[in-house]
mmCIF file with all atom_site columns, C-alpha atoms in Angstrom:
data_model
loop_
_atom_site.group_PDB
_atom_site.id
_atom_site.type_symbol
_atom_site.label_atom_id
_atom_site.label_alt_id
_atom_site.label_comp_id
_atom_site.label_asym_id
_atom_site.label_entity_id
_atom_site.label_seq_id
_atom_site.pdbx_PDB_ins_code
_atom_site.Cartn_x
_atom_site.Cartn_y
_atom_site.Cartn_z
_atom_site.occupancy
_atom_site.B_iso_or_equiv
_atom_site.pdbx_formal_charge
_atom_site.auth_seq_id
_atom_site.auth_comp_id
_atom_site.auth_asym_id
_atom_site.auth_atom_id
_atom_site.pdbx_PDB_model_num
ATOM 1  C CA . MET A 1 1  ? -0.289  -0.084 0.365  1.00 88.00 ? 25 MET A CA 1
ATOM 2  C CA . PRO A 1 2  ? 1.087   3.589  -0.759 1.00 94.00 ? 26 PRO A CA 1
ATOM 3  C CA . PRO A 1 3  ? 2.139   5.462  1.847  1.00 94.00 ? 27 PRO A CA 1
ATOM 4  C CA . ALA A 1 4  ? -0.077  8.100  1.256  1.00 94.00 ? 28 ALA A CA 1
ATOM 5  C CA . ALA A 1 5  ? -3.184  5.275  0.922  1.00 95.00 ? 29 ALA A CA 1
ATOM 6  C CA . ARG A 1 6  ? -1.875  4.463  4.593  1.00 96.00 ? 30 ARG A CA 1
ATOM 7  C CA . ILE A 1 7  ? -1.867  8.001  6.173  1.00 96.00 ? 31 ILE A CA 1
ATOM 8  C CA . GLY A 1 8  ? -5.509  7.891  4.613  1.00 96.00 ? 32 GLY A CA 1
ATOM 9  C CA . THR A 1 9  ? -6.232  4.732  6.103  1.00 96.00 ? 33 THR A CA 1
ATOM 10 C CA . VAL A 1 10 ? -5.176  5.648  9.050  1.00 96.00 ? 34 VAL A CA 1
ATOM 11 C CA . ILE A 1 11 ? -6.722  8.903  9.417  1.00 97.00 ? 35 ILE A CA 1
ATOM 12 C CA . VAL A 1 12 ? -9.925  7.174  8.152  1.00 95.00 ? 36 VAL A CA 1
ATOM 13 C CA . GLY A 1 13 ? -9.969  5.254  11.041 1.00 95.00 ? 37 GLY A CA 1
ATOM 14 C CA . VAL A 1 14 ? -8.841  7.392  13.647 1.00 96.00 ? 38 VAL A CA 1
ATOM 15 C CA . LEU A 1 15 ? -12.330 9.248  13.028 1.00 96.00 ? 39 LEU A CA 1
ATOM 16 C CA . GLN A 1 16 ? -14.625 7.034  13.179 1.00 96.00 ? 40 GLN A CA 1
ATOM 17 C CA . LEU A 1 17 ? -13.029 5.623  16.950 1.00 96.00 ? 41 LEU A CA 1
ATOM 18 C CA . ALA A 1 18 ? -13.340 8.653  17.743 1.00 97.00 ? 42 ALA A CA 1
ATOM 19 C CA . PHE A 1 19 ? -17.154 9.214  16.403 1.00 96.00 ? 43 PHE A CA 1
ATOM 20 C CA . LEU A 1 20 ? -18.380 5.731  17.754 1.00 97.00 ? 44 LEU A CA 1
ATOM 21 C CA . ALA A 1 21 ? -16.347 7.505  21.265 1.00 97.00 ? 45 ALA A CA 1
ATOM 22 C CA . ALA A 1 22 ? -18.624 10.159 20.983 1.00 97.00 ? 46 ALA A CA 1
ATOM 23 C CA . ALA A 1 23 ? -21.860 8.690  20.095 1.00 97.00 ? 47 ALA A CA 1
ATOM 24 C CA . GLN A 1 24 ? -21.012 6.358  23.310 1.00 97.00 ? 48 GLN A CA 1
ATOM 25 C CA . ARG A 1 25 ? -20.119 8.847  25.497 1.00 97.00 ? 49 ARG A CA 1
ATOM 26 C CA . ASP A 1 26 ? -23.452 10.535 24.404 1.00 96.00 ? 50 ASP A CA 1
ATOM 27 C CA . ILE A 1 27 ? -25.064 7.576  24.848 1.00 97.00 ? 51 ILE A CA 1
ATOM 28 C CA . SER A 1 28 ? -23.914 7.191  28.459 1.00 97.00 ? 52 SER A CA 1
ATOM 29 C CA . ARG A 1 29 ? -24.015 10.429 30.217 1.00 96.00 ? 53 ARG A CA 1
ATOM 30 C CA . ARG A 1 30 ? -28.054 11.236 28.259 1.00 94.00 ? 54 ARG A CA 1
ATOM 31 C CA . PRO A 1 31 ? -30.821 10.320 29.919 1.00 94.00 ? 55 PRO A CA 1
ATOM 32 C CA . ALA A 1 32 ? -33.059 7.557  28.406 1.00 94.00 ? 56 ALA A CA 1
ATOM 33 C CA . GLU A 1 33 ? -36.028 9.582  28.278 1.00 93.00 ? 57 GLU A CA 1
ATOM 34 C CA . GLN A 1 34 ? -33.791 11.516 26.253 1.00 94.00 ? 58 GLN A CA 1
ATOM 35 C CA . ILE A 1 35 ? -33.477 8.449  23.610 1.00 96.00 ? 59 ILE A CA 1
ATOM 36 C CA . ARG A 1 36 ? -35.488 6.856  21.031 1.00 95.00 ? 60 ARG A CA 1
ATOM 37 C CA . GLY A 1 37 ? -35.672 3.764  21.814 1.00 95.00 ? 61 GLY A CA 1
ATOM 38 C CA . SER A 1 38 ? -33.398 1.493  24.051 1.00 96.00 ? 62 SER A CA 1
ATOM 39 C CA . LYS A 1 39 ? -29.948 2.647  25.003 1.00 96.00 ? 63 LYS A CA 1
ATOM 40 C CA . ALA A 1 40 ? -28.591 -1.154 24.383 1.00 97.00 ? 64 ALA A CA 1
ATOM 41 C CA . VAL A 1 41 ? -30.270 -1.269 20.870 1.00 97.00 ? 65 VAL A CA 1
ATOM 42 C CA . TRP A 1 42 ? -28.661 2.066  19.784 1.00 97.00 ? 66 TRP A CA 1
ATOM 43 C CA . ARG A 1 43 ? -25.165 0.813  21.323 1.00 97.00 ? 67 ARG A CA 1
ATOM 44 C CA . MET A 1 44 ? -25.005 -1.612 18.854 1.00 97.00 ? 68 MET A CA 1
ATOM 45 C CA . VAL A 1 45 ? -25.968 0.269  16.450 1.00 97.00 ? 69 VAL A CA 1
ATOM 46 C CA . THR A 1 46 ? -23.433 2.865  16.875 1.00 96.00 ? 70 THR A CA 1
ATOM 47 C CA . LEU A 1 47 ? -20.522 -0.623 16.202 1.00 95.00 ? 71 LEU A CA 1
ATOM 48 C CA . ILE A 1 48 ? -21.825 -0.001 12.076 1.00 94.00 ? 72 ILE A CA 1
ATOM 49 C CA . ASN A 1 49 ? -18.618 2.071  11.078 1.00 90.00 ? 73 ASN A CA 1
ATOM 50 C CA . PHE A 1 50 ? -19.389 5.451  10.367 1.00 91.00 ? 74 PHE A CA 1
ATOM 51 C CA . ILE A 1 51 ? -23.711 4.861  9.407  1.00 96.00 ? 75 ILE A CA 1
ATOM 52 C CA . GLY A 1 52 ? -23.795 3.647  12.714 1.00 96.00 ? 76 GLY A CA 1
ATOM 53 C CA . PRO A 1 53 ? -22.842 7.166  14.507 1.00 96.00 ? 77 PRO A CA 1
ATOM 54 C CA . GLY A 1 54 ? -24.874 8.987  12.758 1.00 96.00 ? 78 GLY A CA 1
ATOM 55 C CA . SER A 1 55 ? -27.926 7.344  12.477 1.00 96.00 ? 79 SER A CA 1
ATOM 56 C CA . TYR A 1 56 ? -27.720 7.806  16.870 1.00 96.00 ? 80 TYR A CA 1
ATOM 57 C CA . PHE A 1 57 ? -26.479 11.661 16.100 1.00 95.00 ? 81 PHE A CA 1
ATOM 58 C CA . ALA A 1 58 ? -29.326 12.753 14.057 1.00 95.00 ? 82 ALA A CA 1
ATOM 59 C CA . PHE A 1 59 ? -32.150 10.119 14.582 1.00 95.00 ? 83 PHE A CA 1
ATOM 60 C CA . GLY A 1 60 ? -31.309 8.754  18.168 1.00 95.00 ? 84 GLY A CA 1
ATOM 61 C CA . ARG A 1 61 ? -31.997 11.361 19.740 1.00 94.00 ? 85 ARG A CA 1
ATOM 62 C CA . LYS A 1 62 ? -35.194 13.146 20.725 1.00 90.00 ? 86 LYS A CA 1
ATOM 63 C CA . ARG A 1 63 ? -34.811 17.625 20.543 1.00 82.00 ? 87 ARG A CA 1
ATOM 64 C CA . LEU A 1 64 ? -34.951 19.375 23.582 1.00 76.00 ? 88 LEU A CA 1
ATOM 65 C CA . PRO A 1 65 ? -37.459 22.023 23.336 1.00 76.00 ? 89 PRO A CA 1
ATOM 66 C CA . GLN A 1 66 ? -35.373 25.672 23.527 1.00 76.00 ? 90 GLN A CA 1
ATOM 67 C CA . PRO A 1 67 ? -35.805 27.573 25.816 1.00 78.00 ? 91 PRO A CA 1
ATOM 68 C CA . THR A 1 68 ? -37.852 30.624 24.998 1.00 77.00 ? 92 THR A CA 1
ATOM 69 C CA . ARG A 1 69 ? -36.417 34.238 24.586 1.00 75.00 ? 93 ARG A CA 1
ATOM 70 C CA . LYS A 1 70 ? -38.452 37.185 26.367 1.00 69.00 ? 94 LYS A CA 1
#
């Protein structure tokens, strides 16, 4: 494998692990009432490369009501 491809592969791998860690951390810290579905299911879904964590951040978290400004 050429050096540029090797570096690219390492960078993509590091990004994937960071995205996975961010999703897992959010699942751990967020109350179950703020997650759509089961925490255990979302933990398993996040293991699917970029699609899993992306799906969790897009669809798994409930939107909190925004405070109204006066």
